[in-house]
């Protein structure tokens, strides 16, 4: 990781710091409920944990937890908060470890990386033979992005909006491009779906929606994955 990469990563990291209580924080907590039933016993590698919303759940359910995080800011934060985790300051594409893992969680990472194919291939190398890789990415065909096109905020649903750029996103996925990146990395798909039916901007949801309402639309998104705000895949070798 060179100095310019680190500066860029830390700039984006500031956007994801101090988000306790916001919509994305709650979504991470609920999202773990979706991932947990598919996990296998053993070790966990969490990629791009940011400020550790999902990490907090993992440390309660697993004894062997490692993280890969390119931001030194988050590495410092997480190792203080969770002293038992093993932390690697690296990008997923170039991460190297002699250890392999039973569960690899890559949530909201592929939209950030330069080369998703390379990232997934490297993750594959670190997966135990009977292990699973969990992927979460934003859905370009989300209901709220489609509304954005009709409002003139986006020319097409796959365009990056100002918030995407601020968050360091390089792409948003469709169900087809998501599947293509997974199969290109020679991973088989155990489950492919979506969650959370997002109708309005996150700021509005934070202000006006109750936790119960958010959970209801979270479950509704599982029934209508093609227009859910998030796509979710469980993969194996």
mmCIF file of C-alpha atoms in Angstrom:
data_model
loop_
_atom_site.group_PDB
_atom_site.id
_atom_site.type_symbol
_atom_site.label_atom_id
_atom_site.label_comp_id
_atom_site.label_asym_id
_atom_site.label_seq_id
_atom_site.Cartn_x
_atom_site.Cartn_y
_atom_site.Cartn_z
ATOM 1 C CA UNK A 1 0.000 0.000 0.000
ATOM 2 C CA UNK A 2 1.609 3.273 -1.061
ATOM 3 C CA UNK A 3 1.148 6.661 0.638
ATOM 4 C CA UNK A 4 -1.350 7.997 -1.915
ATOM 5 C CA UNK A 5 -3.515 4.867 -1.457
ATOM 6 C CA UNK A 6 -3.432 5.368 2.316
ATOM 7 C CA UNK A 7 -4.435 9.034 2.052
ATOM 8 C CA UNK A 8 -7.354 8.130 -0.218
ATOM 9 C CA UNK A 9 -8.517 5.331 2.095
ATOM 10 C CA UNK A 10 -8.315 7.485 5.213
ATOM 11 C CA UNK A 11 -10.247 10.279 3.484
ATOM 12 C CA UNK A 12 -13.094 7.881 2.718
ATOM 13 C CA UNK A 13 -12.822 6.355 6.209
ATOM 14 C CA UNK A 14 -13.742 9.672 7.805
ATOM 15 C CA UNK A 15 -17.163 9.367 6.170
ATOM 16 C CA UNK A 16 -17.771 6.033 7.905
ATOM 17 C CA UNK A 17 -16.660 7.153 11.379
ATOM 18 C CA UNK A 18 -19.041 8.096 14.204
ATOM 19 C CA UNK A 19 -22.139 6.677 12.482
ATOM 20 C CA UNK A 20 -23.632 5.143 15.610
ATOM 21 C CA UNK A 21 -27.407 5.188 15.413
ATOM 22 C CA UNK A 22 -27.706 6.100 11.733
ATOM 23 C CA UNK A 23 -29.563 4.117 9.092
ATOM 24 C CA UNK A 24 -26.467 2.357 7.706
ATOM 25 C CA UNK A 25 -25.467 1.279 11.215
ATOM 26 C CA UNK A 26 -28.877 -0.280 11.812
ATOM 27 C CA UNK A 27 -28.767 -1.932 8.387
ATOM 28 C CA UNK A 28 -25.422 -3.548 9.283
ATOM 29 C CA UNK A 29 -26.905 -4.940 12.481
ATOM 30 C CA UNK A 30 -29.947 -6.350 10.729
ATOM 31 C CA UNK A 31 -27.785 -7.640 7.882
ATOM 32 C CA UNK A 32 -25.847 -9.806 10.298
ATOM 33 C CA UNK A 33 -29.096 -11.587 11.134
ATOM 34 C CA UNK A 34 -29.246 -12.605 7.462
ATOM 35 C CA UNK A 35 -25.653 -13.813 7.338
ATOM 36 C CA UNK A 36 -25.544 -15.700 10.650
ATOM 37 C CA UNK A 37 -27.705 -18.739 9.714
ATOM 38 C CA UNK A 38 -25.421 -19.504 6.757
ATOM 39 C CA UNK A 39 -22.169 -19.334 8.747
ATOM 40 C CA UNK A 40 -20.233 -22.505 9.466
ATOM 41 C CA UNK A 41 -18.399 -23.273 12.690
ATOM 42 C CA UNK A 42 -14.813 -22.112 12.931
ATOM 43 C CA UNK A 43 -12.889 -18.987 12.027
ATOM 44 C CA UNK A 44 -14.013 -15.709 10.476
ATOM 45 C CA UNK A 45 -12.247 -13.185 8.259
ATOM 46 C CA UNK A 46 -14.111 -9.890 7.987
ATOM 47 C CA UNK A 47 -13.010 -7.691 5.092
ATOM 48 C CA UNK A 48 -13.462 -3.931 5.342
ATOM 49 C CA UNK A 49 -15.104 -3.802 8.801
ATOM 50 C CA UNK A 50 -14.950 0.031 8.898
ATOM 51 C CA UNK A 51 -16.037 1.131 12.386
ATOM 52 C CA UNK A 52 -16.905 -2.402 13.464
ATOM 53 C CA UNK A 53 -20.695 -2.590 13.533
ATOM 54 C CA UNK A 54 -20.662 -6.198 12.315
ATOM 55 C CA UNK A 55 -17.429 -7.000 14.170
ATOM 56 C CA UNK A 56 -19.261 -6.405 17.452
ATOM 57 C CA UNK A 57 -21.638 -9.242 16.578
ATOM 58 C CA UNK A 58 -18.882 -11.548 15.362
ATOM 59 C CA UNK A 59 -16.884 -11.338 18.591
ATOM 60 C CA UNK A 60 -19.939 -12.603 20.474
ATOM 61 C CA UNK A 61 -20.428 -15.611 18.189
ATOM 62 C CA UNK A 62 -16.893 -16.642 17.141
ATOM 63 C CA UNK A 63 -13.619 -17.133 19.011
ATOM 64 C CA UNK A 64 -11.240 -16.785 16.052
ATOM 65 C CA UNK A 65 -11.731 -13.480 14.207
ATOM 66 C CA UNK A 66 -9.412 -11.714 11.796
ATOM 67 C CA UNK A 67 -9.989 -8.506 9.871
ATOM 68 C CA UNK A 68 -8.535 -6.998 6.707
ATOM 69 C CA UNK A 69 -8.856 -3.218 6.681
ATOM 70 C CA UNK A 70 -6.928 -0.722 4.503
ATOM 71 C CA UNK A 71 -7.560 2.236 6.831
ATOM 72 C CA UNK A 72 -5.059 2.633 9.663
ATOM 73 C CA UNK A 73 -7.661 4.796 11.389
ATOM 74 C CA UNK A 74 -10.056 1.859 11.627
ATOM 75 C CA UNK A 75 -7.310 -0.639 12.480
ATOM 76 C CA UNK A 76 -6.404 1.470 15.520
ATOM 77 C CA UNK A 77 -10.049 1.877 16.525
ATOM 78 C CA UNK A 78 -10.958 -1.806 16.173
ATOM 79 C CA UNK A 79 -7.897 -3.310 17.881
ATOM 80 C CA UNK A 80 -8.580 -1.117 20.911
ATOM 81 C CA UNK A 81 -12.265 -1.993 20.958
ATOM 82 C CA UNK A 82 -11.782 -5.712 20.235
ATOM 83 C CA UNK A 83 -8.315 -6.707 21.563
ATOM 84 C CA UNK A 84 -8.727 -10.407 20.686
ATOM 85 C CA UNK A 85 -9.035 -9.911 16.920
ATOM 86 C CA UNK A 86 -6.123 -10.342 14.508
ATOM 87 C CA UNK A 87 -5.846 -7.249 12.299
ATOM 88 C CA UNK A 88 -4.227 -6.905 8.871
ATOM 89 C CA UNK A 89 -3.728 -3.430 7.395
ATOM 90 C CA UNK A 90 -4.104 -4.276 3.702
ATOM 91 C CA UNK A 91 -6.341 -4.169 0.651
ATOM 92 C CA UNK A 92 -8.217 -7.374 -0.110
ATOM 93 C CA UNK A 93 -6.614 -7.616 -3.553
ATOM 94 C CA UNK A 94 -3.090 -7.823 -2.055
ATOM 95 C CA UNK A 95 -3.840 -9.406 1.327
ATOM 96 C CA UNK A 96 -1.587 -12.372 2.186
ATOM 97 C CA UNK A 97 -1.872 -14.783 5.093
ATOM 98 C CA UNK A 98 -0.747 -18.321 5.821
ATOM 99 C CA UNK A 99 -4.077 -18.852 7.579
ATOM 100 C CA UNK A 100 -7.245 -19.942 5.810
ATOM 101 C CA UNK A 101 -10.747 -19.261 7.078
ATOM 102 C CA UNK A 102 -14.106 -20.995 7.435
ATOM 103 C CA UNK A 103 -16.135 -17.814 6.871
ATOM 104 C CA UNK A 104 -15.097 -14.752 4.866
ATOM 105 C CA UNK A 105 -17.420 -11.748 5.053
ATOM 106 C CA UNK A 106 -17.043 -9.137 2.311
ATOM 107 C CA UNK A 107 -19.881 -6.703 2.950
ATOM 108 C CA UNK A 108 -19.943 -3.406 1.037
ATOM 109 C CA UNK A 109 -16.392 -3.829 -0.225
ATOM 110 C CA UNK A 110 -16.624 -4.868 -3.886
ATOM 111 C CA UNK A 111 -18.124 -1.512 -4.875
ATOM 112 C CA UNK A 112 -14.929 0.147 -3.553
ATOM 113 C CA UNK A 113 -12.134 -2.015 -4.979
ATOM 114 C CA UNK A 114 -10.294 -1.320 -8.220
ATOM 115 C CA UNK A 115 -10.561 -4.918 -9.438
ATOM 116 C CA UNK A 116 -13.414 -7.015 -7.948
ATOM 117 C CA UNK A 117 -12.284 -10.093 -9.891
ATOM 118 C CA UNK A 118 -8.804 -9.959 -8.360
ATOM 119 C CA UNK A 119 -10.286 -9.297 -4.912
ATOM 120 C CA UNK A 120 -12.569 -12.332 -5.092
ATOM 121 C CA UNK A 121 -9.834 -14.579 -6.443
ATOM 122 C CA UNK A 122 -7.624 -13.614 -3.514
ATOM 123 C CA UNK A 123 -10.453 -14.210 -1.051
ATOM 124 C CA UNK A 124 -10.961 -17.625 -2.639
ATOM 125 C CA UNK A 125 -7.323 -18.527 -1.895
ATOM 126 C CA UNK A 126 -7.923 -17.910 1.811
ATOM 127 C CA UNK A 127 -11.119 -19.978 2.096
ATOM 128 C CA UNK A 128 -11.127 -23.432 3.695
ATOM 129 C CA UNK A 129 -12.471 -26.223 1.423
ATOM 130 C CA UNK A 130 -15.844 -26.375 3.205
ATOM 131 C CA UNK A 131 -15.953 -22.666 3.994
ATOM 132 C CA UNK A 132 -18.258 -19.908 2.780
ATOM 133 C CA UNK A 133 -17.836 -16.402 1.408
ATOM 134 C CA UNK A 134 -20.551 -13.842 2.141
ATOM 135 C CA UNK A 135 -20.955 -10.889 -0.211
ATOM 136 C CA UNK A 136 -23.109 -7.757 0.117
ATOM 137 C CA UNK A 137 -23.171 -5.010 -2.535
ATOM 138 C CA UNK A 138 -25.497 -2.099 -3.436
ATOM 139 C CA UNK A 139 -28.140 -2.869 -6.036
ATOM 140 C CA UNK A 140 -28.298 -0.534 -9.051
ATOM 141 C CA UNK A 141 -31.900 -1.571 -9.655
ATOM 142 C CA UNK A 142 -32.980 -0.640 -6.134
ATOM 143 C CA UNK A 143 -36.411 0.948 -6.049
ATOM 144 C CA UNK A 144 -35.018 4.245 -4.752
ATOM 145 C CA UNK A 145 -32.394 4.447 -7.529
ATOM 146 C CA UNK A 146 -35.058 3.801 -10.163
ATOM 147 C CA UNK A 147 -37.112 6.620 -8.680
ATOM 148 C CA UNK A 148 -33.978 8.769 -8.848
ATOM 149 C CA UNK A 149 -33.829 8.254 -12.616
ATOM 150 C CA UNK A 150 -37.444 9.384 -13.036
ATOM 151 C CA UNK A 151 -36.722 12.431 -10.870
ATOM 152 C CA UNK A 152 -33.751 13.343 -13.063
ATOM 153 C CA UNK A 153 -31.212 12.781 -10.276
ATOM 154 C CA UNK A 154 -29.523 9.979 -12.242
ATOM 155 C CA UNK A 155 -29.317 9.368 -15.982
ATOM 156 C CA UNK A 156 -29.315 5.615 -15.401
ATOM 157 C CA UNK A 157 -29.451 3.454 -12.309
ATOM 158 C CA UNK A 158 -25.828 2.318 -12.611
ATOM 159 C CA UNK A 159 -24.522 5.909 -12.451
ATOM 160 C CA UNK A 160 -22.715 6.997 -9.299
ATOM 161 C CA UNK A 161 -24.507 9.725 -7.370
ATOM 162 C CA UNK A 162 -22.677 12.332 -5.219
ATOM 163 C CA UNK A 163 -22.997 10.194 -2.077
ATOM 164 C CA UNK A 164 -21.558 7.161 -3.917
ATOM 165 C CA UNK A 165 -18.521 9.234 -4.881
ATOM 166 C CA UNK A 166 -18.120 10.629 -1.370
ATOM 167 C CA UNK A 167 -18.148 7.090 -0.008
ATOM 168 C CA UNK A 168 -15.480 5.973 -2.480
ATOM 169 C CA UNK A 169 -17.733 3.765 -4.603
ATOM 170 C CA UNK A 170 -16.471 2.766 -8.053
ATOM 171 C CA UNK A 171 -19.587 0.860 -9.170
ATOM 172 C CA UNK A 172 -23.061 -0.334 -8.242
ATOM 173 C CA UNK A 173 -24.160 -3.826 -9.173
ATOM 174 C CA UNK A 174 -27.081 -5.358 -10.972
ATOM 175 C CA UNK A 175 -28.049 -8.926 -10.174
ATOM 176 C CA UNK A 176 -26.443 -9.941 -13.489
ATOM 177 C CA UNK A 177 -23.100 -8.182 -12.976
ATOM 178 C CA UNK A 178 -22.975 -9.446 -9.387
ATOM 179 C CA UNK A 179 -23.460 -13.024 -10.553
ATOM 180 C CA UNK A 180 -20.874 -12.532 -13.317
ATOM 181 C CA UNK A 181 -18.171 -11.340 -10.908
ATOM 182 C CA UNK A 182 -18.836 -14.279 -8.590
ATOM 183 C CA UNK A 183 -18.711 -16.946 -11.296
ATOM 184 C CA UNK A 184 -15.650 -15.298 -12.893
ATOM 185 C CA UNK A 185 -13.836 -15.914 -9.627
ATOM 186 C CA UNK A 186 -14.776 -19.618 -9.883
ATOM 187 C CA UNK A 187 -17.054 -19.517 -6.857
ATOM 188 C CA UNK A 188 -20.332 -21.408 -6.764
ATOM 189 C CA UNK A 189 -23.449 -19.677 -5.479
ATOM 190 C CA UNK A 190 -25.289 -21.320 -2.604
ATOM 191 C CA UNK A 191 -27.756 -18.456 -2.174
ATOM 192 C CA UNK A 192 -28.373 -15.249 -4.137
ATOM 193 C CA UNK A 193 -30.915 -12.662 -3.086
ATOM 194 C CA UNK A 194 -31.451 -9.204 -1.708
ATOM 195 C CA UNK A 195 -32.679 -7.335 1.336
ATOM 196 C CA UNK A 196 -34.253 -4.047 2.352
ATOM 197 C CA UNK A 197 -36.774 -2.362 0.099
ATOM 198 C CA UNK A 198 -35.589 1.239 0.207
ATOM 199 C CA UNK A 199 -38.079 3.880 -0.870
ATOM 200 C CA UNK A 200 -36.524 7.092 0.435
ATOM 201 C CA UNK A 201 -33.099 8.636 1.189
ATOM 202 C CA UNK A 202 -31.221 7.381 4.239
ATOM 203 C CA UNK A 203 -31.474 10.778 5.954
ATOM 204 C CA UNK A 204 -35.290 10.673 5.743
ATOM 205 C CA UNK A 205 -35.413 7.079 6.984
ATOM 206 C CA UNK A 206 -33.201 7.937 9.973
ATOM 207 C CA UNK A 207 -35.478 10.807 10.944
ATOM 208 C CA UNK A 208 -38.922 9.345 10.320
ATOM 209 C CA UNK A 209 -38.781 5.527 10.285
ATOM 210 C CA UNK A 210 -38.952 3.372 13.404
ATOM 211 C CA UNK A 211 -36.672 0.369 13.880
ATOM 212 C CA UNK A 212 -39.724 -1.872 13.440
ATOM 213 C CA UNK A 213 -40.565 -0.266 10.092
ATOM 214 C CA UNK A 214 -36.978 -0.657 8.886
ATOM 215 C CA UNK A 215 -37.013 -4.341 9.857
ATOM 216 C CA UNK A 216 -40.299 -4.801 7.992
ATOM 217 C CA UNK A 217 -38.858 -3.339 4.780
ATOM 218 C CA UNK A 218 -35.689 -5.356 5.360
ATOM 219 C CA UNK A 219 -37.766 -8.545 5.170
ATOM 220 C CA UNK A 220 -39.837 -7.267 2.260
ATOM 221 C CA UNK A 221 -36.635 -6.787 0.261
ATOM 222 C CA UNK A 222 -35.969 -10.512 0.602
ATOM 223 C CA UNK A 223 -39.257 -11.166 -1.202
ATOM 224 C CA UNK A 224 -38.375 -8.720 -4.012
ATOM 225 C CA UNK A 225 -34.588 -9.033 -4.365
ATOM 226 C CA UNK A 226 -34.344 -7.533 -7.863
ATOM 227 C CA UNK A 227 -35.493 -4.133 -6.532
ATOM 228 C CA UNK A 228 -34.016 -4.393 -3.019
ATOM 229 C CA UNK A 229 -31.360 -1.855 -2.055
ATOM 230 C CA UNK A 230 -28.764 -4.545 -1.233
ATOM 231 C CA UNK A 231 -27.753 -7.735 -3.017
ATOM 232 C CA UNK A 232 -26.546 -10.674 -0.950
ATOM 233 C CA UNK A 233 -24.729 -13.873 -1.936
ATOM 234 C CA UNK A 234 -23.472 -16.921 -0.076
ATOM 235 C CA UNK A 235 -20.674 -18.601 -2.027
ATOM 236 C CA UNK A 236 -18.493 -21.654 -1.724
ATOM 237 C CA UNK A 237 -15.719 -23.413 -3.615
#
